[in-house]
PDB file of C-alpha atoms and ligand atoms in Angstrom:
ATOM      1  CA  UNK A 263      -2.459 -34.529  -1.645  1.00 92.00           C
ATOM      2  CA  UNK A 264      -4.801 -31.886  -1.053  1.00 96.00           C
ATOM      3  CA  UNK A 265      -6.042 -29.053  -3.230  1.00 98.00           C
ATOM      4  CA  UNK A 266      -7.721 -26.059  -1.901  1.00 98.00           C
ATOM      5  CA  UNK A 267      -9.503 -22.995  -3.401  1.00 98.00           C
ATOM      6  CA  UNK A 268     -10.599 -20.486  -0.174  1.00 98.00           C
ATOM      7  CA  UNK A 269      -8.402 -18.576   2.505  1.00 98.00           C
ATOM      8  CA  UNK A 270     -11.092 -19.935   5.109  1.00 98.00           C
ATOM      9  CA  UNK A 271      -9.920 -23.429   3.849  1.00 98.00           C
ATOM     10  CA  UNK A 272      -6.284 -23.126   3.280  1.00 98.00           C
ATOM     11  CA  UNK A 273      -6.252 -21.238   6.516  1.00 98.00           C
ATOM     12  CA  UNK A 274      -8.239 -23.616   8.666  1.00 98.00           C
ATOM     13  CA  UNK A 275      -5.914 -26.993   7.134  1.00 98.00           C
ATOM     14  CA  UNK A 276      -3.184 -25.635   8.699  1.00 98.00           C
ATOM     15  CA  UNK A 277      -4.547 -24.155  12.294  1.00 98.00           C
ATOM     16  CA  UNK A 278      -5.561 -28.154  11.893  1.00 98.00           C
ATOM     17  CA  UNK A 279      -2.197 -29.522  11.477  1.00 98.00           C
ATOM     18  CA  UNK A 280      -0.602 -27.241  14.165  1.00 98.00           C
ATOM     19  CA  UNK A 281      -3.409 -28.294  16.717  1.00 98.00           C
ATOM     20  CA  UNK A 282      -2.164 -31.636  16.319  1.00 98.00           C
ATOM     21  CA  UNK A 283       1.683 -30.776  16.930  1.00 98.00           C
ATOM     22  CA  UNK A 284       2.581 -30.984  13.269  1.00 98.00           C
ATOM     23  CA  UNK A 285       4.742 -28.467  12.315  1.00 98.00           C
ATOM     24  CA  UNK A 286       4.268 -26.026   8.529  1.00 99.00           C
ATOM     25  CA  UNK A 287       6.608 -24.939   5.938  1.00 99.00           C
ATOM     26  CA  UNK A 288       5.595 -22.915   3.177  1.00 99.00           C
ATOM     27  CA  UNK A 289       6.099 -22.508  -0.450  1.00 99.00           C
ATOM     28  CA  UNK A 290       4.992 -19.735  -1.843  1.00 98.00           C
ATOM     29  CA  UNK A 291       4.869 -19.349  -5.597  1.00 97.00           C
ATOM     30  CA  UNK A 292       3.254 -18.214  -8.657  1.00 96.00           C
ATOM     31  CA  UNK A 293       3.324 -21.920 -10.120  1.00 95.00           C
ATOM     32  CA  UNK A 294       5.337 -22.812 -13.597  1.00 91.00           C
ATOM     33  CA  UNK A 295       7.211 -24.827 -11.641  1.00 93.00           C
ATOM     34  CA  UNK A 296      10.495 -26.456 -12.115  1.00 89.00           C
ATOM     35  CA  UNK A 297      13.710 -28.139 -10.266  1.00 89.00           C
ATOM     36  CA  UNK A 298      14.363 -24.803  -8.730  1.00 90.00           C
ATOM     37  CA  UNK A 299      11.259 -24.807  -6.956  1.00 95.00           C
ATOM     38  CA  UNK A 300      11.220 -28.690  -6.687  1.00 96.00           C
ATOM     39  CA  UNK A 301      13.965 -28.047  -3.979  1.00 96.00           C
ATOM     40  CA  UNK A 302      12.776 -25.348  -2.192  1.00 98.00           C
ATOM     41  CA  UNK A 303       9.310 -28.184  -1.597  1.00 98.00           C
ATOM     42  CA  UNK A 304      12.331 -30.574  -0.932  1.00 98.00           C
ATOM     43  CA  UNK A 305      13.736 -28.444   1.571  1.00 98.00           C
ATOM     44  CA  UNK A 306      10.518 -27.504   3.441  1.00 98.00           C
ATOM     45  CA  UNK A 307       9.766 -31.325   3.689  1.00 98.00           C
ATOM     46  CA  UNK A 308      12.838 -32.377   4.936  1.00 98.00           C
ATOM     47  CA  UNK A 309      12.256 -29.737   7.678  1.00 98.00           C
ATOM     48  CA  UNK A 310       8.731 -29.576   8.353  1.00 98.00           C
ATOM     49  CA  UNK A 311       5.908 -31.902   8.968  1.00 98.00           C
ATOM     50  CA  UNK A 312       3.602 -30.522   6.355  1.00 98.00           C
ATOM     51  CA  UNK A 313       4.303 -28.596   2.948  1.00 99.00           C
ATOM     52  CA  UNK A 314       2.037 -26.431   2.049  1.00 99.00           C
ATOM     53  CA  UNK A 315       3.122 -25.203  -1.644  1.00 98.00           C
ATOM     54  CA  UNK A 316       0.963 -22.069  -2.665  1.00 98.00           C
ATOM     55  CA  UNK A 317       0.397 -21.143  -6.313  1.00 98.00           C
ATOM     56  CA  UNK A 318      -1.017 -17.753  -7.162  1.00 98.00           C
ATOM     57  CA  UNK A 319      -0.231 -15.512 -10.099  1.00 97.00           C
ATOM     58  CA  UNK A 320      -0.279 -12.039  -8.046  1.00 98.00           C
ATOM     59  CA  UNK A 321      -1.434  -8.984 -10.216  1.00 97.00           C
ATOM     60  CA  UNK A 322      -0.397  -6.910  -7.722  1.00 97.00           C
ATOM     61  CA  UNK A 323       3.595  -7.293  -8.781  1.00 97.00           C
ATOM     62  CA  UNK A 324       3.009  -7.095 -12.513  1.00 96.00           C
ATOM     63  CA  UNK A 325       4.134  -3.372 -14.250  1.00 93.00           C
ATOM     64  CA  UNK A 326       1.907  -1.761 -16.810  1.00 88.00           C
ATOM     65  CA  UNK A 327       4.479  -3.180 -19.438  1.00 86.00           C
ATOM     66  CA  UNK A 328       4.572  -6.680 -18.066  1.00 87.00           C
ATOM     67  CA  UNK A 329       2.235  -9.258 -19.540  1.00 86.00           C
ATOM     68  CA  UNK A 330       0.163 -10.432 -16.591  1.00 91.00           C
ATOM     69  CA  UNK A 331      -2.031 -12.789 -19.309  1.00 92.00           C
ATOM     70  CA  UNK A 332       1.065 -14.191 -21.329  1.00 89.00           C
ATOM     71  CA  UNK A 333       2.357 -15.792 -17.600  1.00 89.00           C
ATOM     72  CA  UNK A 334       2.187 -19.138 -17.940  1.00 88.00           C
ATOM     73  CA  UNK A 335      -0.269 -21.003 -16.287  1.00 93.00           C
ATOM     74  CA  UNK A 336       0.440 -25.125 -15.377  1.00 94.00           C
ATOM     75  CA  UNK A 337      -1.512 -25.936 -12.544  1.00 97.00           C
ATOM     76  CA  UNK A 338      -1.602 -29.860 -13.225  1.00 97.00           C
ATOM     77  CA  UNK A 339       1.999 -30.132 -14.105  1.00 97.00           C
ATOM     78  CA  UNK A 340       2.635 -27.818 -10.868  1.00 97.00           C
ATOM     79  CA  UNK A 341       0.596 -30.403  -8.881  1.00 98.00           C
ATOM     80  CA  UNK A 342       2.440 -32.893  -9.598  1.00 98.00           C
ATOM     81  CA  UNK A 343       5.625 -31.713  -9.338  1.00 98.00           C
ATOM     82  CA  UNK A 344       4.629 -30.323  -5.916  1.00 98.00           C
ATOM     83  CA  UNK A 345       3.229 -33.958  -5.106  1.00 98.00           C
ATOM     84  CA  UNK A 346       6.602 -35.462  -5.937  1.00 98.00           C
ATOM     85  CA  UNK A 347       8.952 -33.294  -4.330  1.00 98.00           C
ATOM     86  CA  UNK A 348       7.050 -33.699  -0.936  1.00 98.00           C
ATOM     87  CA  UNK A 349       4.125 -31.519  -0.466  1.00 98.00           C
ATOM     88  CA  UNK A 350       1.079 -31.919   1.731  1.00 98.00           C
ATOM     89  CA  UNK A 351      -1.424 -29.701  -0.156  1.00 98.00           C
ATOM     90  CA  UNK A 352      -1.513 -26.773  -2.783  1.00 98.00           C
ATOM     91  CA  UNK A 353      -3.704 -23.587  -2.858  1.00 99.00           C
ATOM     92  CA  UNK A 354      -4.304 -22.418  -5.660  1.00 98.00           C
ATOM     93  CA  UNK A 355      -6.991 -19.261  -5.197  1.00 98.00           C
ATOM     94  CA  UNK A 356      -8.718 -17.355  -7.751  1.00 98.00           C
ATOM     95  CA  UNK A 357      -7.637 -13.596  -8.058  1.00 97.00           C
ATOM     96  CA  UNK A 358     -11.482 -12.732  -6.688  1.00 98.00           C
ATOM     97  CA  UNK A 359     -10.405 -14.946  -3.590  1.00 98.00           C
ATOM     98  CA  UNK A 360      -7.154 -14.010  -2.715  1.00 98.00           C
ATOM     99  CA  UNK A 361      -8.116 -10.363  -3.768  1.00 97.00           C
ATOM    100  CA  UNK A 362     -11.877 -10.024  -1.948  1.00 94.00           C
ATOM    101  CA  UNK A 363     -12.433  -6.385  -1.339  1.00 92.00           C
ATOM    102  CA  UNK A 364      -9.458  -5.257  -3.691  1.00 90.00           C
ATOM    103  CA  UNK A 365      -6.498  -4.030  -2.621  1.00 90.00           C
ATOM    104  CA  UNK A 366      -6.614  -0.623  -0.469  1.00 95.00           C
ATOM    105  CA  UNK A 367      -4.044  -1.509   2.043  1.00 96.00           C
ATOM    106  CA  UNK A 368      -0.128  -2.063   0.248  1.00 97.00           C
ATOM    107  CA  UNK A 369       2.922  -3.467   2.045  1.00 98.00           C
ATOM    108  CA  UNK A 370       5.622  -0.718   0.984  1.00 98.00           C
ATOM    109  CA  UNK A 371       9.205  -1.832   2.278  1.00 98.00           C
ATOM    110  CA  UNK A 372      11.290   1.352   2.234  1.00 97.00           C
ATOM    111  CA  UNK A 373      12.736   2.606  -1.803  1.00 96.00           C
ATOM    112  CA  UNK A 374      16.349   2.144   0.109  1.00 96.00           C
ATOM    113  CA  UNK A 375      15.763  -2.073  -0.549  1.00 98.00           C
ATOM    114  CA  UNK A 376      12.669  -1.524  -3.508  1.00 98.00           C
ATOM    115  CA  UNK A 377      13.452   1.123  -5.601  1.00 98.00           C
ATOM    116  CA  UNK A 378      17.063  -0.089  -6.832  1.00 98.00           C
ATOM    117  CA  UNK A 379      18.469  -3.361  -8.906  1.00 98.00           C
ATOM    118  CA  UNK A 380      15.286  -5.038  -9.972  1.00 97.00           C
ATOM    119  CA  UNK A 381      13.069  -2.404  -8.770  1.00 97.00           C
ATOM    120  CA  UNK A 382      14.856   0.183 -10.298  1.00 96.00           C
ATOM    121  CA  UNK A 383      13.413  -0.713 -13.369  1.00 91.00           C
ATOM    122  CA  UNK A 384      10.162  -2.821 -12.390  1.00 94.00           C
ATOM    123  CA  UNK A 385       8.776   0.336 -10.024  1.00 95.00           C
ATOM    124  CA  UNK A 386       5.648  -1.462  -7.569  1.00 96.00           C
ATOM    125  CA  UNK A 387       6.846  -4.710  -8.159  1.00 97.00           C
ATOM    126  CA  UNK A 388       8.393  -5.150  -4.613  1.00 98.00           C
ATOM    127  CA  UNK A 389       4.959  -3.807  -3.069  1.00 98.00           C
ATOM    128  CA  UNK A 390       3.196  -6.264  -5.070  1.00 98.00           C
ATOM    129  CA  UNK A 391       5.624  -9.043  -3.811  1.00 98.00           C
ATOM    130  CA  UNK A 392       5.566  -7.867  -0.015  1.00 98.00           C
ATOM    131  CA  UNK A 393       1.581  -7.067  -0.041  1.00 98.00           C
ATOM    132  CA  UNK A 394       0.858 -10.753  -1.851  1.00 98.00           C
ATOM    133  CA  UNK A 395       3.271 -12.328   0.715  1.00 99.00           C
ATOM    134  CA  UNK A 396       2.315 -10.755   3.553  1.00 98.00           C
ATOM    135  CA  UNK A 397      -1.522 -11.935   3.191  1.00 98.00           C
ATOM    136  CA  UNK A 398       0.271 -15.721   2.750  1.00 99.00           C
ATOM    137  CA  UNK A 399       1.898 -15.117   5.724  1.00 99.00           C
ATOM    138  CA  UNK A 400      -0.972 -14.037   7.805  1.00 98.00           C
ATOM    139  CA  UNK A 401      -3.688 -16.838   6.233  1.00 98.00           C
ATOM    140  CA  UNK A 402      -0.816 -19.549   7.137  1.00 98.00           C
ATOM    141  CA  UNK A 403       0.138 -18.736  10.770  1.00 98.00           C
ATOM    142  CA  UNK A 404       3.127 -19.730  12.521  1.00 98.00           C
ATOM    143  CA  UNK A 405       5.710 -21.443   9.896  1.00 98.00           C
ATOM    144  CA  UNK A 406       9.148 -21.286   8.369  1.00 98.00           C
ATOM    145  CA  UNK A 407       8.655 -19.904   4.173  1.00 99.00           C
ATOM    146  CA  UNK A 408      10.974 -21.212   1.979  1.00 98.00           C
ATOM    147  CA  UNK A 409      12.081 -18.718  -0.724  1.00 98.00           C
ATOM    148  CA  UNK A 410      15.141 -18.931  -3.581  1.00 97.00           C
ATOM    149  CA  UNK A 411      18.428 -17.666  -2.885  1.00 97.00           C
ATOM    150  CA  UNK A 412      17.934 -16.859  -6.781  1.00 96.00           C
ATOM    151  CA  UNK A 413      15.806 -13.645  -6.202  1.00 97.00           C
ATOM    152  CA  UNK A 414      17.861 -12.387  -3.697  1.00 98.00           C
ATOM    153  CA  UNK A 415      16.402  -9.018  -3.910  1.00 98.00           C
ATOM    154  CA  UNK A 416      13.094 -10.341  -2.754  1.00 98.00           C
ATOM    155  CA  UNK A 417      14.583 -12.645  -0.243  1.00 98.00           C
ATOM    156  CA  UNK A 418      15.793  -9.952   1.232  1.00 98.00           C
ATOM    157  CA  UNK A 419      12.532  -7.772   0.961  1.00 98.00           C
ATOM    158  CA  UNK A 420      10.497 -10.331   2.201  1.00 98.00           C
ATOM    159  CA  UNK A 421      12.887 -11.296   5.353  1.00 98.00           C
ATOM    160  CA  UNK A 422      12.615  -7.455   6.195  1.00 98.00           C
ATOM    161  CA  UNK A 423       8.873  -7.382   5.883  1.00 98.00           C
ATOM    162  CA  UNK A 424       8.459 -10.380   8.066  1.00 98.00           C
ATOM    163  CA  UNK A 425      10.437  -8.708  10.650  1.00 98.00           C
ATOM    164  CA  UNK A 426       9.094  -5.205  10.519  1.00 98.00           C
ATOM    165  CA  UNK A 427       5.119  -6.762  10.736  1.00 98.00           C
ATOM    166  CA  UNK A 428       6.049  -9.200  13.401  1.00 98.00           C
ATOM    167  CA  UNK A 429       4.923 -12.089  11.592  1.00 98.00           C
ATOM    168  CA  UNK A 430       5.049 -15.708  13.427  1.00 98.00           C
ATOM    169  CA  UNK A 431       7.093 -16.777  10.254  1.00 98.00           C
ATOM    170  CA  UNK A 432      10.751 -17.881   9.646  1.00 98.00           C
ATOM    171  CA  UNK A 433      11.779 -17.355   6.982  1.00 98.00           C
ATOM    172  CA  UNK A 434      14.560 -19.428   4.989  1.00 98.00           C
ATOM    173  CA  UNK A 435      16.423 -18.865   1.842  1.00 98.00           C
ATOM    174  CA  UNK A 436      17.643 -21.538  -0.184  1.00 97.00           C
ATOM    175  CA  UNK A 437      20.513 -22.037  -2.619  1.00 96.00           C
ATOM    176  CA  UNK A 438      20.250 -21.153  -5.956  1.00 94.00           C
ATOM    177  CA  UNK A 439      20.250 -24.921  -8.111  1.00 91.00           C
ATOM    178  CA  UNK A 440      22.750 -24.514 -11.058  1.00 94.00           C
ATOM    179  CA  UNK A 441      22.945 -26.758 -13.976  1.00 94.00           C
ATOM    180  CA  UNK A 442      26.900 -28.178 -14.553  1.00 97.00           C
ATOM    181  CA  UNK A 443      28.405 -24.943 -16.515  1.00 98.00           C
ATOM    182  CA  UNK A 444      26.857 -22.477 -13.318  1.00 98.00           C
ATOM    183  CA  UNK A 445      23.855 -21.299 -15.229  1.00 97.00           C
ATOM    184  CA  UNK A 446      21.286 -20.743 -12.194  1.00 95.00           C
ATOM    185  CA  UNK A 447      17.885 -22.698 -13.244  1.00 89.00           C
ATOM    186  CA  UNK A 448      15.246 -20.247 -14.070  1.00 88.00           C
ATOM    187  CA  UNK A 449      11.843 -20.261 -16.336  1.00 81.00           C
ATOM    188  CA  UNK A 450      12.834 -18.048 -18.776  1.00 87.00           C
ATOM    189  CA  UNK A 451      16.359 -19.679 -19.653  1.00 91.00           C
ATOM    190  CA  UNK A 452      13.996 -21.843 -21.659  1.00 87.00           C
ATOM    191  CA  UNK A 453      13.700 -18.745 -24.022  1.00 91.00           C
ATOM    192  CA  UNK A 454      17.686 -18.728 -25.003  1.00 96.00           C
ATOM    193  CA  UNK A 455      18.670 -19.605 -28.016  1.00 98.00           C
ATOM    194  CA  UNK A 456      21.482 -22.197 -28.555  1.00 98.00           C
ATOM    195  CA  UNK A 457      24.015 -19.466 -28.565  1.00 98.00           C
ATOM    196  CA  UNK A 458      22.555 -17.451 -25.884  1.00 98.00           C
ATOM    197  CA  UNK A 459      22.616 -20.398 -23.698  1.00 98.00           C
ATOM    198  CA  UNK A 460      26.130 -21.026 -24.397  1.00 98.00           C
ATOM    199  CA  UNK A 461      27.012 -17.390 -23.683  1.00 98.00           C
ATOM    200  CA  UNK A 462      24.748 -17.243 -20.324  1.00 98.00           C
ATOM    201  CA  UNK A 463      27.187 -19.004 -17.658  1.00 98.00           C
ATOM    202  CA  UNK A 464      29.165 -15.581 -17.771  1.00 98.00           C
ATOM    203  CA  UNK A 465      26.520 -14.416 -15.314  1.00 98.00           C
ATOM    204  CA  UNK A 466      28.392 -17.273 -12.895  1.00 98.00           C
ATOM    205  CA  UNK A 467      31.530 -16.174 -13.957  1.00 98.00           C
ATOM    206  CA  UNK A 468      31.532 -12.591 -13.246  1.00 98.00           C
ATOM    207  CA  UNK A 469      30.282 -13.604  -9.487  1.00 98.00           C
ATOM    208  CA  UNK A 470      33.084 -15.845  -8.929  1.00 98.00           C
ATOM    209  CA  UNK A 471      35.362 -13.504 -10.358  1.00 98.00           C
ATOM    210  CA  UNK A 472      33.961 -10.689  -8.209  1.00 98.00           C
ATOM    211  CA  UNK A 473      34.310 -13.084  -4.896  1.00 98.00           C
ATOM    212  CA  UNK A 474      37.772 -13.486  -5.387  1.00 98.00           C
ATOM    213  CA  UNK A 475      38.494  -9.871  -5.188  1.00 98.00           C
ATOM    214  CA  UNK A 476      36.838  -9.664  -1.988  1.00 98.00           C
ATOM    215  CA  UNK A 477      38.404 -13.369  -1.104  1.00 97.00           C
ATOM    216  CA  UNK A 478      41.652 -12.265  -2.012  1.00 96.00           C
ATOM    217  CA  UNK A 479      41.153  -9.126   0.171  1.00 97.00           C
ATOM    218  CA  UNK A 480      39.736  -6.613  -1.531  1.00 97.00           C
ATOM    219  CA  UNK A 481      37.460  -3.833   0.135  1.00 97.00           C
ATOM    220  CA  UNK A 482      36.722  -1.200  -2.362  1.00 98.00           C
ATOM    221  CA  UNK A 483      33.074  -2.029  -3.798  1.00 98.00           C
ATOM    222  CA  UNK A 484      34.447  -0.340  -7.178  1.00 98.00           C
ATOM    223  CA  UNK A 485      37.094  -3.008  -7.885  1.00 98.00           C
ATOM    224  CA  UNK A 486      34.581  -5.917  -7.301  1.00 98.00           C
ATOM    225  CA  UNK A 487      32.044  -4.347  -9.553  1.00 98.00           C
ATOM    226  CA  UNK A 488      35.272  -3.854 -12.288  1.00 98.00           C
ATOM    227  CA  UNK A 489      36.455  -7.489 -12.000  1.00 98.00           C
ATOM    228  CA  UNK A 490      32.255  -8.575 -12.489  1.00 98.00           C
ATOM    229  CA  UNK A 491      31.863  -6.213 -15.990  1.00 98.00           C
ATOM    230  CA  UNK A 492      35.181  -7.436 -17.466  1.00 98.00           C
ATOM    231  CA  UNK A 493      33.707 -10.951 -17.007  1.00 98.00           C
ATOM    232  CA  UNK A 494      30.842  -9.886 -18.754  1.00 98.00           C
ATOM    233  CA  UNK A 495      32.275  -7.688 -21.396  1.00 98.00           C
ATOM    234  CA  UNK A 496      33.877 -11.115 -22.690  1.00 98.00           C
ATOM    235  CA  UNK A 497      30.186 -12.084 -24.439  1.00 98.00           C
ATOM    236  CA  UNK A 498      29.107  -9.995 -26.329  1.00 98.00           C
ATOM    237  CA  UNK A 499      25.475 -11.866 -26.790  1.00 98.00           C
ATOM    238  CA  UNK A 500      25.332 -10.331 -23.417  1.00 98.00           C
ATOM    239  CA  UNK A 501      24.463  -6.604 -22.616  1.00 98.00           C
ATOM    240  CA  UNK A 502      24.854  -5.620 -18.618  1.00 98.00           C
ATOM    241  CA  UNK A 503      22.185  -4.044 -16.768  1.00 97.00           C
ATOM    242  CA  UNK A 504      23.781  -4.021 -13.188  1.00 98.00           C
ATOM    243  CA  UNK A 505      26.928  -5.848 -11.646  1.00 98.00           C
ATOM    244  CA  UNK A 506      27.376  -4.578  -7.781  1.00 98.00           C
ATOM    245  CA  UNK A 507      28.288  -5.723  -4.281  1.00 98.00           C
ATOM    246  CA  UNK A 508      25.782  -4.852  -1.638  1.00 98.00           C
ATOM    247  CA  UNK A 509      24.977  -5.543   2.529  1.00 98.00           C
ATOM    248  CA  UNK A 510      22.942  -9.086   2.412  1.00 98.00           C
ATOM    249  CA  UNK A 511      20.300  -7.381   4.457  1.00 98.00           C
ATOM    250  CA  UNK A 512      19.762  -3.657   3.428  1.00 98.00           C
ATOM    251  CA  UNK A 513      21.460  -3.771  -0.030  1.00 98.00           C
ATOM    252  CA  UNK A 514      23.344  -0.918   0.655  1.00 98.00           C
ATOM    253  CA  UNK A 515      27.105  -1.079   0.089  1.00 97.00           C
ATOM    254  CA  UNK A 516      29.411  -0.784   2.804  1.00 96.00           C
ATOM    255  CA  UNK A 517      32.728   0.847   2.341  1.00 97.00           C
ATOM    256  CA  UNK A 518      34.712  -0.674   3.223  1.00 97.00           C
ATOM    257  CA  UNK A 519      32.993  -3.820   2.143  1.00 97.00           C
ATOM    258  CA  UNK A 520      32.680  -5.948   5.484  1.00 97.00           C
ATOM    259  CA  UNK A 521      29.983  -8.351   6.603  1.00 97.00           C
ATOM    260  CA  UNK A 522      27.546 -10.314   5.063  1.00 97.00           C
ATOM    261  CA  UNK A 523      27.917  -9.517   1.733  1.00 98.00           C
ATOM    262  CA  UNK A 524      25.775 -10.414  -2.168  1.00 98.00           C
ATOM    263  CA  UNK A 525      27.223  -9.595  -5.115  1.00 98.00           C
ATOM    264  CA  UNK A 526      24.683  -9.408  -7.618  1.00 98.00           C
ATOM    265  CA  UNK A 527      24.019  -9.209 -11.787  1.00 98.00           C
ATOM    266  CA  UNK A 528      21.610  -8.587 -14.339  1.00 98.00           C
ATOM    267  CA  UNK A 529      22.437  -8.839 -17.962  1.00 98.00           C
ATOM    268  CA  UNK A 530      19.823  -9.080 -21.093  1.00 97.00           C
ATOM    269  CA  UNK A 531      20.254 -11.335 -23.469  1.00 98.00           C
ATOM    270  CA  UNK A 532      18.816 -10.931 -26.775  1.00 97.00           C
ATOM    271  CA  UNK A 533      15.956 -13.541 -25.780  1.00 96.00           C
ATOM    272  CA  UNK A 534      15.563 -12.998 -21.982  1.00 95.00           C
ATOM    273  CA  UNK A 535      16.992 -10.968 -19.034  1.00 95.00           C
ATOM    274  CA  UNK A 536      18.575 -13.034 -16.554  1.00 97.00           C
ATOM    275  CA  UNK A 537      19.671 -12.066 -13.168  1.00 98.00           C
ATOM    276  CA  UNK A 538      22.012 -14.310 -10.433  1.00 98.00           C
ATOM    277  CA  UNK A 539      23.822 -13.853  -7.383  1.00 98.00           C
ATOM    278  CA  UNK A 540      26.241 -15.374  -5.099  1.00 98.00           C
ATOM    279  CA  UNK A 541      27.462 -14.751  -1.227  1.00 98.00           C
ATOM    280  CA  UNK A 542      30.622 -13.654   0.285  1.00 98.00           C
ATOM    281  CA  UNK A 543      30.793 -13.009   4.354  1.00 97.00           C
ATOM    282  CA  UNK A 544      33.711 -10.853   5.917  1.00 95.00           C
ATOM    283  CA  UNK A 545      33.794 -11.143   9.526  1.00 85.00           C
ATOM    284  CA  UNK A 546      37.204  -9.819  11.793  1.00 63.00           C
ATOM    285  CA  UNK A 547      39.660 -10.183   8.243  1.00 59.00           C
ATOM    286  CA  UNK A 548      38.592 -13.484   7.423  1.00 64.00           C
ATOM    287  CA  UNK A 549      36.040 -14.298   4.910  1.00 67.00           C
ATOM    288  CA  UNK A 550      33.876 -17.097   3.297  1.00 68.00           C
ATOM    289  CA  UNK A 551      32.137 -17.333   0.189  1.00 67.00           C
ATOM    290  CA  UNK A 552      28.690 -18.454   0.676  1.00 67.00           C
ATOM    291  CA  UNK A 553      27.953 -20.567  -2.845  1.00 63.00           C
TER     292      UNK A 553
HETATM  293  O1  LIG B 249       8.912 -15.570  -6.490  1.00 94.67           O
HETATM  294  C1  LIG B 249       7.701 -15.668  -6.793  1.00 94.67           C
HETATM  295  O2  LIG B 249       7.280 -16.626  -7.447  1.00 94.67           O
HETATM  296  C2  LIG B 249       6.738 -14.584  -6.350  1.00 94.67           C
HETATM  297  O3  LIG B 249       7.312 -13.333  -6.409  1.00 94.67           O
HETATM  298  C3  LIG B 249       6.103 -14.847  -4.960  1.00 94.67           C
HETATM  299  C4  LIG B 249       7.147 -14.808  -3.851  1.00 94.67           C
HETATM  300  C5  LIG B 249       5.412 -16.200  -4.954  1.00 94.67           C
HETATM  301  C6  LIG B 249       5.077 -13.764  -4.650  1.00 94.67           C
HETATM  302  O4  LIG B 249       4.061 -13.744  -5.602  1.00 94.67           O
END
């Protein structure tokens, strides 16, 4: 597997590959990587010829509160993972690199889809996210990005940003992985406590119980938000930040609820703030749940 360092590099491998008919996927991520990632890799090299897994801790999405140092750094264990799940080659640029002249030109997607949920309390982290992305996009070229159902917020963010610049990129969102009890795998459920983990899966809960109001019929956002923060009020290791129902696409909510829908929650625990998400689609009275 190949490691590279430069955009001239990492940009020139894959105008390489695609001369020779081979077709890219991209991971992009800012390494620390486990299972969760592992299938997005999976994924990509299932559906594409080459995998090109990126891993870059971006400054640019990191608040003046946030610890940009303390972000854990694993670039040999990330290798390998990569390696094993499938991947062709990893960059892995330097902030100087990636960041040459410094940064006077930001990718804003509108405050409608930025400044609420996770933005609403991480302000310039989406610009960070769509500015850091939207350089991977250009230095990789035509390709289909894989990114986590898990941060749906930025799925969705990225998707309209991709659109909006008319970049050559597809870009596909894949399940969240749970483990058994519905927790969805993330880095920083390694910070619960016994208890905490325990009490977590009520995130899970509170979806499914949310779903079914919608499954069962129900079109007033209000009641699906009530039936997700009685869930939640049952642990109370568990203090809720946000439970609503929102458009897939714009995160706005539709009343009455109809379409593509994500219901969505954010709770902190006493060790970590954890966030998940799950899909519901109504289309002419029927409707689906996604996950
Ligand atoms: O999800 C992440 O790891 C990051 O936000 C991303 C998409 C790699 C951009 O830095």
């Amino acid at each position: 597997m190949k490691m590279l360092a430069t955009v001239a590099d990492f940009s020139a491998a894959l105008d390489a590959e695609r001369c020779a008919g081979r077709t890219v996927g991209l991971v992009p991520t800012m390494g620390a990587l486990h299972d969760g990632h592992g299938s997005l890799v999976e994924r990509a090299a299932a559906e594409c010829d080459v995998v090109a897994v990126t891993v870059f801790v971006n400054p640019l999405q990191f608040g003046a509160g946030e610890d940009l140092d303390a972000y854990p750094r694993t670039l040999d264990a990330d290798v390998k993972l990569a390696e094993q799940a499938g991947a062709t080659l990893v960059f892995a640029p330097t902030v100087a690199e990636m960041y040459r002249d410094g940064t006077a030109t930001t990718v804003s997607v509108a405050s409608g889809m930025t400044a609420v949920l996770e933005g609403a309390s991480r302000p310039g982290h989406f610009d960070g996210v769509a500015t850091v992305v939207a350089k991977l996009f250009a230095m990789t070229g035509r390709s289909r990005a894989y990114f986590g159902e898990k941060d749906f917020q930025q799925l969705a963010v990225v998707r309209r940003m991709a659109r909006d610049l008319s970049f050559p990129v597809e870009v596909v969102g894949c399940p969240t992985v749970r483990a058994d009890d519905g927790l969805a795998l993330s880095s920083r459920n390694a910070y619960l406590s016994d208890e905490e983990r325990a009490a977590a899966p009520v995130l899970h809960r509170a979806l499914r119980a949310g779903a079914e109001v919608v499954l069962a019929g129900g079109r007033d956002a209000a009641a699906v938000r009530a039936a997700m923060e009685a869930v939640l009020a049952t642990e109370s290791l568990v203090d809720p930040d946000y439970a609503v129902v929102v458009d897939a696409a714009t995160l706005a909510t539709p009343a009455p609820l109809d379409g593509d829908l994500r219901l969505l929650v954010a709770a902190r625990l006493p060790s970590a703030r954890l966030i998940d998400n799950l899909g519901v689609t109504v289309a002419d009275g029927m409707h689906r749940k996604d996950d």
